[in-house]
Short mmCIF file of C-alpha atoms in Angstrom, two decimals:
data_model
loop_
_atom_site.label_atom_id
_atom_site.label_comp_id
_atom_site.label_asym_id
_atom_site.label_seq_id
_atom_site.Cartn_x
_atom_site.Cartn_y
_atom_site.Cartn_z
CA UNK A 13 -105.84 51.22 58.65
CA UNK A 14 -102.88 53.75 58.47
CA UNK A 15 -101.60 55.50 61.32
CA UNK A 16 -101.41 58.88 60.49
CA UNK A 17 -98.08 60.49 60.67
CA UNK A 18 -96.94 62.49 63.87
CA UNK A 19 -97.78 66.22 63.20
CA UNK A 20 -93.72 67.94 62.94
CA UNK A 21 -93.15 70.18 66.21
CA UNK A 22 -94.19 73.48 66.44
CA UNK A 23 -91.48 75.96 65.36
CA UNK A 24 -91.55 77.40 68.78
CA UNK A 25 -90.01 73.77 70.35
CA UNK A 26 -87.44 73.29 67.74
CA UNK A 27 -86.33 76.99 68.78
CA UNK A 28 -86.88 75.92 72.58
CA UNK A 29 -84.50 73.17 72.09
CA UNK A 30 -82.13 74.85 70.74
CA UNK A 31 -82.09 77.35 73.30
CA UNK A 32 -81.56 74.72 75.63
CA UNK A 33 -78.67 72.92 74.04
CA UNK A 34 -76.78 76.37 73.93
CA UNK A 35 -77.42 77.30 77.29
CA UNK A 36 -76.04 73.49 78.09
CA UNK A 37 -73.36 73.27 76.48
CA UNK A 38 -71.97 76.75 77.14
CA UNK A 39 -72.14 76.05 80.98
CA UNK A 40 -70.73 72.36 80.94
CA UNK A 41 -67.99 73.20 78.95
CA UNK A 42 -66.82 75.05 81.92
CA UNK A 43 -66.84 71.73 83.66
CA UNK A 44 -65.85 69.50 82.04
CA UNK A 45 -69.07 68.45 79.85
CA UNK A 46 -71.22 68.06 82.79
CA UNK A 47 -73.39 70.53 84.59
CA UNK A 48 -75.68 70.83 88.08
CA UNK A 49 -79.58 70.85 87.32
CA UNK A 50 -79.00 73.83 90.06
CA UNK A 51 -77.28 75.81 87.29
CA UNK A 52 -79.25 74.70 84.54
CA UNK A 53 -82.12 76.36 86.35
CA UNK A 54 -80.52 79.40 87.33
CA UNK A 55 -79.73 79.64 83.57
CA UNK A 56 -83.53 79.66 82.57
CA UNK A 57 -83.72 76.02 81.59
CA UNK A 58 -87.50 74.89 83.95
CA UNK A 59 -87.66 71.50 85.93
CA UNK A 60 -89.76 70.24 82.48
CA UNK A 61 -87.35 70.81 80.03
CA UNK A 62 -84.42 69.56 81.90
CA UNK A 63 -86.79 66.74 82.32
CA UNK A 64 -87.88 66.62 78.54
CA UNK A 65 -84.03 66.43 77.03
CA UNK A 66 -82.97 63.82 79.79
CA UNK A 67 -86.24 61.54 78.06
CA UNK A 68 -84.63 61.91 74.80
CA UNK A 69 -81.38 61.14 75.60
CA UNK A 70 -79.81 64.00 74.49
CA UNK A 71 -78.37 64.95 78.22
CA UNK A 72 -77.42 62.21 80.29
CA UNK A 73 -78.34 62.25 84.33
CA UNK A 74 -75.32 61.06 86.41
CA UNK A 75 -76.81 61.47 89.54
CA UNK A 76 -79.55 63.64 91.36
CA UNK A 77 -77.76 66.86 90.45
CA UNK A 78 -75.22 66.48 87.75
CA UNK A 79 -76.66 66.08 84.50
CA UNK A 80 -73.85 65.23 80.80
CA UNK A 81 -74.62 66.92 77.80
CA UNK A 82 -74.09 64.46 75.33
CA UNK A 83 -73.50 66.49 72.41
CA UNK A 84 -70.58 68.38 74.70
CA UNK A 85 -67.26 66.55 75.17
CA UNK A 86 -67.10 64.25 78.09
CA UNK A 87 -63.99 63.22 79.64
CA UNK A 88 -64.42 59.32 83.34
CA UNK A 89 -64.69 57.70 86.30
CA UNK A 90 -67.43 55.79 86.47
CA UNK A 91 -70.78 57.59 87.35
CA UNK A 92 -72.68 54.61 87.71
CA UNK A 93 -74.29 53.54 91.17
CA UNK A 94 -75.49 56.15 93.42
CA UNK A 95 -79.26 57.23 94.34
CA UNK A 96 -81.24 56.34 91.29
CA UNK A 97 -83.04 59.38 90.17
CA UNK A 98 -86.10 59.67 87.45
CA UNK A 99 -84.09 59.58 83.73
CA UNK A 100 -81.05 58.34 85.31
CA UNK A 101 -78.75 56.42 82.35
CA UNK A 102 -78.63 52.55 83.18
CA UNK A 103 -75.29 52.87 81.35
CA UNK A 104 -72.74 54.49 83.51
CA UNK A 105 -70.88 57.57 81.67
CA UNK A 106 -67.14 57.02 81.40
CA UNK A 107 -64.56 59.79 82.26
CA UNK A 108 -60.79 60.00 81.98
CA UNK A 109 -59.68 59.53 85.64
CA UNK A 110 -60.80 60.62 89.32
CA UNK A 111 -58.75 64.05 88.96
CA UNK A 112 -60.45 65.50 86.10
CA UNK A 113 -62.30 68.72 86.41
CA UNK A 114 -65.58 66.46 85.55
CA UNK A 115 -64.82 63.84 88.42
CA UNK A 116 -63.64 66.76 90.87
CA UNK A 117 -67.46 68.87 90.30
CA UNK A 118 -69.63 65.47 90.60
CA UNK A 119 -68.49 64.91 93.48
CA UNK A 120 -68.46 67.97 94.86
CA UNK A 121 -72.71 68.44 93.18
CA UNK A 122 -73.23 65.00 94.58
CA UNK A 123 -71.92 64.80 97.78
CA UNK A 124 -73.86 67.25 99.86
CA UNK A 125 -74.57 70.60 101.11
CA UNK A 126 -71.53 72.92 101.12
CA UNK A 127 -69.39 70.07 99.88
CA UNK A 128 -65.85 71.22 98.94
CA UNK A 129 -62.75 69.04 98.05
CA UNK A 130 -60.28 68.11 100.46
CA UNK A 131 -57.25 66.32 100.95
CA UNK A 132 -54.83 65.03 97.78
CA UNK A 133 -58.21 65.72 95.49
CA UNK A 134 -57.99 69.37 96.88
CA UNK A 135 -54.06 69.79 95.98
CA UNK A 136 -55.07 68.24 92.37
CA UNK A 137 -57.10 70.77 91.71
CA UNK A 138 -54.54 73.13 93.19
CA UNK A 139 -51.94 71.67 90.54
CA UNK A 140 -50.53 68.63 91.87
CA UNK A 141 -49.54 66.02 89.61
CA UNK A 142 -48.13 62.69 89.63
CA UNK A 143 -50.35 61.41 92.60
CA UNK A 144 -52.86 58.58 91.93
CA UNK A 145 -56.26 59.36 93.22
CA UNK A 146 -57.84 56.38 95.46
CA UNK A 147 -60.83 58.05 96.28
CA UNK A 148 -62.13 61.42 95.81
CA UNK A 149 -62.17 63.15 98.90
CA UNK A 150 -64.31 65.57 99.54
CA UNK A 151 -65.59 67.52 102.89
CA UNK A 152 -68.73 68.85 104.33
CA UNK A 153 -69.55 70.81 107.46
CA UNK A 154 -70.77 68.58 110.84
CA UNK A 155 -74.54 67.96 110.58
CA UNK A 156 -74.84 68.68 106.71
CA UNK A 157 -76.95 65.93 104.58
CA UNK A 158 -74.59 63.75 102.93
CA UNK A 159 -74.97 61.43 99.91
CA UNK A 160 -72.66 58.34 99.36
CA UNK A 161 -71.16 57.48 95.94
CA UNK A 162 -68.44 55.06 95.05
CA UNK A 163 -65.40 56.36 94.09
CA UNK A 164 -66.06 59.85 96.73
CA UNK A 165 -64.97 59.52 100.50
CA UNK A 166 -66.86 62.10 102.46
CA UNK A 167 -65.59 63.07 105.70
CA UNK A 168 -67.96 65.58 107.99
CA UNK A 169 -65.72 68.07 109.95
CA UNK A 170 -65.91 70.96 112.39
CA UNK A 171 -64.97 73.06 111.18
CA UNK A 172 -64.30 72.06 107.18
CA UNK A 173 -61.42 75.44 107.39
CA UNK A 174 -60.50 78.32 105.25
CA UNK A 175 -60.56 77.79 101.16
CA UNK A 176 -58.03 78.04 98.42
CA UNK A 177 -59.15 81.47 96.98
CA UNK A 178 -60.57 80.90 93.56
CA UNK A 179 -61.33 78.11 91.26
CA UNK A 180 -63.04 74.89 91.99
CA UNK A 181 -63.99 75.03 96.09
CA UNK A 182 -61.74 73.43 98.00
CA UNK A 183 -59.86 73.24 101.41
CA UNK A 184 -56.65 75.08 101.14
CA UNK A 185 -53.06 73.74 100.67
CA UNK A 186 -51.87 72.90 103.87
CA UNK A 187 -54.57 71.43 105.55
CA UNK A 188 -55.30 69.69 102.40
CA UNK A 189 -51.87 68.23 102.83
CA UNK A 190 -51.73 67.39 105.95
CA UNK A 191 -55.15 65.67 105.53
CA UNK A 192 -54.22 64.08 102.37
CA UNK A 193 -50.99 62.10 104.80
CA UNK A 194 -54.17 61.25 107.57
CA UNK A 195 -56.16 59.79 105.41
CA UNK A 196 -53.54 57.56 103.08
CA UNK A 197 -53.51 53.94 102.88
CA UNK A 198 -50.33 53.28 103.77
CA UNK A 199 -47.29 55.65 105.88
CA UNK A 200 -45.46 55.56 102.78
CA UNK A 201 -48.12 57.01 100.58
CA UNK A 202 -48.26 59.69 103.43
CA UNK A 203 -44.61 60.93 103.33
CA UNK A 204 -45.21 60.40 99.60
CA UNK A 205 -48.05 63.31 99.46
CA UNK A 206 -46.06 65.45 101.62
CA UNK A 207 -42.99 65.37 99.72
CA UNK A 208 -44.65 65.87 96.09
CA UNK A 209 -46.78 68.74 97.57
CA UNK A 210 -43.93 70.92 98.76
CA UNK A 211 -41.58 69.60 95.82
CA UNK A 212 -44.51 70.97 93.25
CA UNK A 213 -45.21 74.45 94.85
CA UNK A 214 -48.31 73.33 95.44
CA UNK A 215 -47.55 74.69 99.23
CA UNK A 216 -45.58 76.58 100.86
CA UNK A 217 -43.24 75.11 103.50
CA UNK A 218 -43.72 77.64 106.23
CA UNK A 219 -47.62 77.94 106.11
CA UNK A 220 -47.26 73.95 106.31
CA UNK A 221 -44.98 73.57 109.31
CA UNK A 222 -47.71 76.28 110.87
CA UNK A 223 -50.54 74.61 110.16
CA UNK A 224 -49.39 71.49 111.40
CA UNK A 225 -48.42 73.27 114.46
CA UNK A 226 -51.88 73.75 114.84
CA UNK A 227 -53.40 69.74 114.89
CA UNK A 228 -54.06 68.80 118.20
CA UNK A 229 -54.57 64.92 116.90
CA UNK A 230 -53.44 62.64 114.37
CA UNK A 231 -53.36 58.77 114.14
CA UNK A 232 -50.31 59.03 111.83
CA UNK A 233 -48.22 61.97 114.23
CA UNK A 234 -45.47 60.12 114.18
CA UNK A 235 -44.72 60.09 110.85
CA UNK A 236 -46.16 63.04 109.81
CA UNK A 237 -44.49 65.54 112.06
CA UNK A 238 -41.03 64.50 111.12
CA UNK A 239 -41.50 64.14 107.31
CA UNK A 240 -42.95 68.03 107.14
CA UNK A 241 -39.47 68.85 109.03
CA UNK A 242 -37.41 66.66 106.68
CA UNK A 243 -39.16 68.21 103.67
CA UNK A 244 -39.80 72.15 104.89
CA UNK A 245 -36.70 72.44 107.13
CA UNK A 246 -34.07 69.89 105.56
CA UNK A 247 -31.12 71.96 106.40
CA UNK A 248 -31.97 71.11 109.80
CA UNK A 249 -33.21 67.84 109.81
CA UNK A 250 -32.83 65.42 112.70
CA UNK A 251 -32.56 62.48 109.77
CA UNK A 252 -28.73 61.81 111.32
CA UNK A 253 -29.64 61.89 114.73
CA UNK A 254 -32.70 59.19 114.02
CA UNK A 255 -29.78 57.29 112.09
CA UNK A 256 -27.19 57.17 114.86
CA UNK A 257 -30.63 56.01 117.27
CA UNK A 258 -31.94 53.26 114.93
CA UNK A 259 -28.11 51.81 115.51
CA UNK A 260 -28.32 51.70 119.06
CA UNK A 261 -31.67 50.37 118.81
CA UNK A 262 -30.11 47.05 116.96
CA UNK A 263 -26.94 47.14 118.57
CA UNK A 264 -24.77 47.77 115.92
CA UNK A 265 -21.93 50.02 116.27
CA UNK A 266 -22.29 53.64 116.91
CA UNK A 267 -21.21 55.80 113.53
CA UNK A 268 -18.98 58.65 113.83
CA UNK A 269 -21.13 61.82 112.66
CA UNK A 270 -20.27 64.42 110.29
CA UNK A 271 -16.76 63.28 109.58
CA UNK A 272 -14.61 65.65 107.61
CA UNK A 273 -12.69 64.46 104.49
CA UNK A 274 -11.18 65.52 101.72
CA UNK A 275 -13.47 65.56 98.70
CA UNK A 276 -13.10 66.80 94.42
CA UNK A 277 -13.78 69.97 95.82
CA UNK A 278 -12.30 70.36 99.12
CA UNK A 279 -13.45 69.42 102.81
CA UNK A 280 -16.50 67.62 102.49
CA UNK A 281 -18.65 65.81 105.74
CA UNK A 282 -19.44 62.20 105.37
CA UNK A 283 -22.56 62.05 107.45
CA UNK A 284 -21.95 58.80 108.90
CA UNK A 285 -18.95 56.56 108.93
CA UNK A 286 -18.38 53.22 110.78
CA UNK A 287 -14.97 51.65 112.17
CA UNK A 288 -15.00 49.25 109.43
CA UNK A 289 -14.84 51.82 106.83
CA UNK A 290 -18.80 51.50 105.79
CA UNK A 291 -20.00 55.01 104.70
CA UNK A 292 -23.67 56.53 105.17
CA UNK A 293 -25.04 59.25 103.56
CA UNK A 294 -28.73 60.50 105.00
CA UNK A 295 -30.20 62.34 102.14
CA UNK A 296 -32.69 64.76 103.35
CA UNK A 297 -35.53 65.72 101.48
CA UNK A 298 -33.95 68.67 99.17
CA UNK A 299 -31.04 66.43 98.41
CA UNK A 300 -33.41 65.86 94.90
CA UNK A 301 -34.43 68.91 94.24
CA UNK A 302 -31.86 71.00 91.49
CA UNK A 303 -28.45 69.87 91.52
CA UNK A 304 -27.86 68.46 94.97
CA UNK A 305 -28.08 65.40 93.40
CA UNK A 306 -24.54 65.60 91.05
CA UNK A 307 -23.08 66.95 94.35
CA UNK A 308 -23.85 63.74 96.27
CA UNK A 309 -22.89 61.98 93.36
CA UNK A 310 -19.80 63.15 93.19
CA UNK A 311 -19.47 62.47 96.82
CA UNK A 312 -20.27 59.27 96.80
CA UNK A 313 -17.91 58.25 94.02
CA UNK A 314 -15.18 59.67 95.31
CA UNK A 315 -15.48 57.69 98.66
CA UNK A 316 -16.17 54.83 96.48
CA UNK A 317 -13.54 55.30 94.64
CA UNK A 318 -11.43 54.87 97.69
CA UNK A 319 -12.17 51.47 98.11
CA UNK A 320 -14.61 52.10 101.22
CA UNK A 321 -18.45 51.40 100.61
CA UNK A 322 -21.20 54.19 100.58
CA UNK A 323 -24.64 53.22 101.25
CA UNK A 324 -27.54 56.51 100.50
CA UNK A 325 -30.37 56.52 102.66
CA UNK A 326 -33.39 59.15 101.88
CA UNK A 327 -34.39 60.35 105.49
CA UNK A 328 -37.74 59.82 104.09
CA UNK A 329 -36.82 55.86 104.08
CA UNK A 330 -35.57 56.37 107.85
CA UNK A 331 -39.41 57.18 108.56
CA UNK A 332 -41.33 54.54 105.91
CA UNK A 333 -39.03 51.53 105.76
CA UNK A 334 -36.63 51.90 108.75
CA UNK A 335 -36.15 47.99 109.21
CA UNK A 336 -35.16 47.40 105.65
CA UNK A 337 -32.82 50.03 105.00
CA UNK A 338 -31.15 49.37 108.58
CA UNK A 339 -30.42 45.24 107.19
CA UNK A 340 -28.55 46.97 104.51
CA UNK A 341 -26.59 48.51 106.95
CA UNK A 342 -26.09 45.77 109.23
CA UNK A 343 -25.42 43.74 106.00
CA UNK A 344 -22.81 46.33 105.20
CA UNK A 345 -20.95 46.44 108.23
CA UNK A 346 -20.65 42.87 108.30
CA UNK A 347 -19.33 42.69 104.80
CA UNK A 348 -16.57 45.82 105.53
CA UNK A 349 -15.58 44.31 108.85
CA UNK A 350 -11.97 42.55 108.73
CA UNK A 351 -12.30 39.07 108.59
#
């Protein structure tokens, strides 16, 4: 006996579907070619039809609230693992990389009430480039729900602080920075995020030296305090002083500071010479930035050229890898030191 063939849908669904997809893909191409079922329904799109395209497979749930649209271009993390939710693909979509726009809303749809982005992910999507993304981090208010996904780190604060106006929500520059150095894996990574954010624009060196003026507590003060005055105030850094201390510390001889010579351009100021003749230059933060750096070079090679040994030490390296940069100098010594 024949089955009889499936009656075609009413017009009225084909036109339903349609109205659908357009509604879809118009609001996740605005981020990224995902969208939050929240929208959707403030769009007109019911609980059934979201419901009705995720059962045919032509949108894509990545989580409670986020759902792709297939048909719109997708970019990757993975959005695999998670609460499982009714529909929910048992193939993780793929996207490009934790600091695309689609990584950056997920996590803020799937991470909890009020969730905004913090830390490095907040000065990513302020413009920051160049910086590998561990984690995204993202930040909601003491007390709100929270859910956990891999690849988002969630920290509850009070309070989360005052937004960057505009754009994707997320905790302004500063404390974004400043948060971005706490929560780094490592005290180099810290300076690291510092640096690039002030290097890049991304904030501006006197609302960062206030804000920091403001944290009553950090596990990673020491560091962080003197890299935001190497980087925001390097005409006045302190990176000589800590040089001319780190001797004493090992017992090596004390350097003679700022010591004038003539240079390819007149008077220049070594900032550290020994008795032996061994030359150190501290290089504070802005000693990259424009052409300081064919200054220094020219600097350097002229002492060079003099027969006397330079060694360059970024004042950043005084605060991440003291100990290896001060063998080189007690290496140095030892090798300029009559015999």
């Amino acid at each position: 006996m024949t089955t009889p063939a499936a009656a075609p849908p009413p017009q009225h669904s084909r036109a339903g579907a349609r109205r659908r997809q357009v509604i879809a893909t118009d609001l996740a191409g605005k981020y990224g070619g995902i969208v939050a079922r929240a929208l959707l329904l403030g769009a007109g799109v019911t609980k059934d039809e979201i419901d009705a395209e995720l059962a045919a497979r032509r949108w894509q749930a990545v989580g409670p609230n986020t759902i792709a649209i297939l048909q719109a271009p997708l970019p990757a993390w993975s959005a695999g693992g998670g609460p499982k939710h009714a529909h929910m693909a048992t193939t993780p979509v793929t996207y490009e990389s934790k600091s695309s726009p689609a990584s950056l809303w997920w996590a803020i749809w799937e991470s909890g009430t009020g969730a905004v982005l913090d830390g490095a992910s907040s000065l990513t999507a302020s413009g920051l480039s160049g910086f590998t993304l561990p984690f995204i981090d993202v930040s909601v208010e003491a007390g709100s729900r929270i859910w956990r996904h891999p690849g988002i780190r969630v920290k509850q604060r009070r309070p989360v602080g005052a937004l960057a106006p505009g754009g994707i929500p997320r905790v302004e520059a500063a404390m974004a920075t400043i948060r971005a150095a706490q929560l780094a894996v490592s005290d180099r990574q810290a300076a690291l995020v510092i640096c690039m954010a002030v290097q890049q624009g991304i904030v501006r060196p006197a609302k960062l030296q206030q804000r920091w003026g403001e944290i009553l507590r950090s596990k990673r003060r020491h560091l962080i305090g003197p890299v935001i005055a190497d980087v925001c105030d390097g005409a006045h850094s302190l990176g000589e002083l800590d040089f001319a201390g780190l001797c004493r510390a090992r017992n090596l001889p004390e350097p003679v500071r700022q010591k004038v010579c003539r240079g390819p351009k007149g008077r220049v100021y070594l900032d550290a010479e020994f008795a032996c003749g061994l030359v150190v230059e501290i290089d504070g933060a802005q000693h990259g930035w424009g052409l300081a750096s064919v200054d220094d070079a020219l600097r350097a090679n002229h002492v060079t050229l003099q027969n006397r040994r330079v060694l360059r030490i970024p004042v950043i390296g005084l605060r991440v890898s003291p100990d290896a940069f001060m063998r080189q100098v007690e290496q140095g010594i030892q090798q300029s030191s009559p015999r």
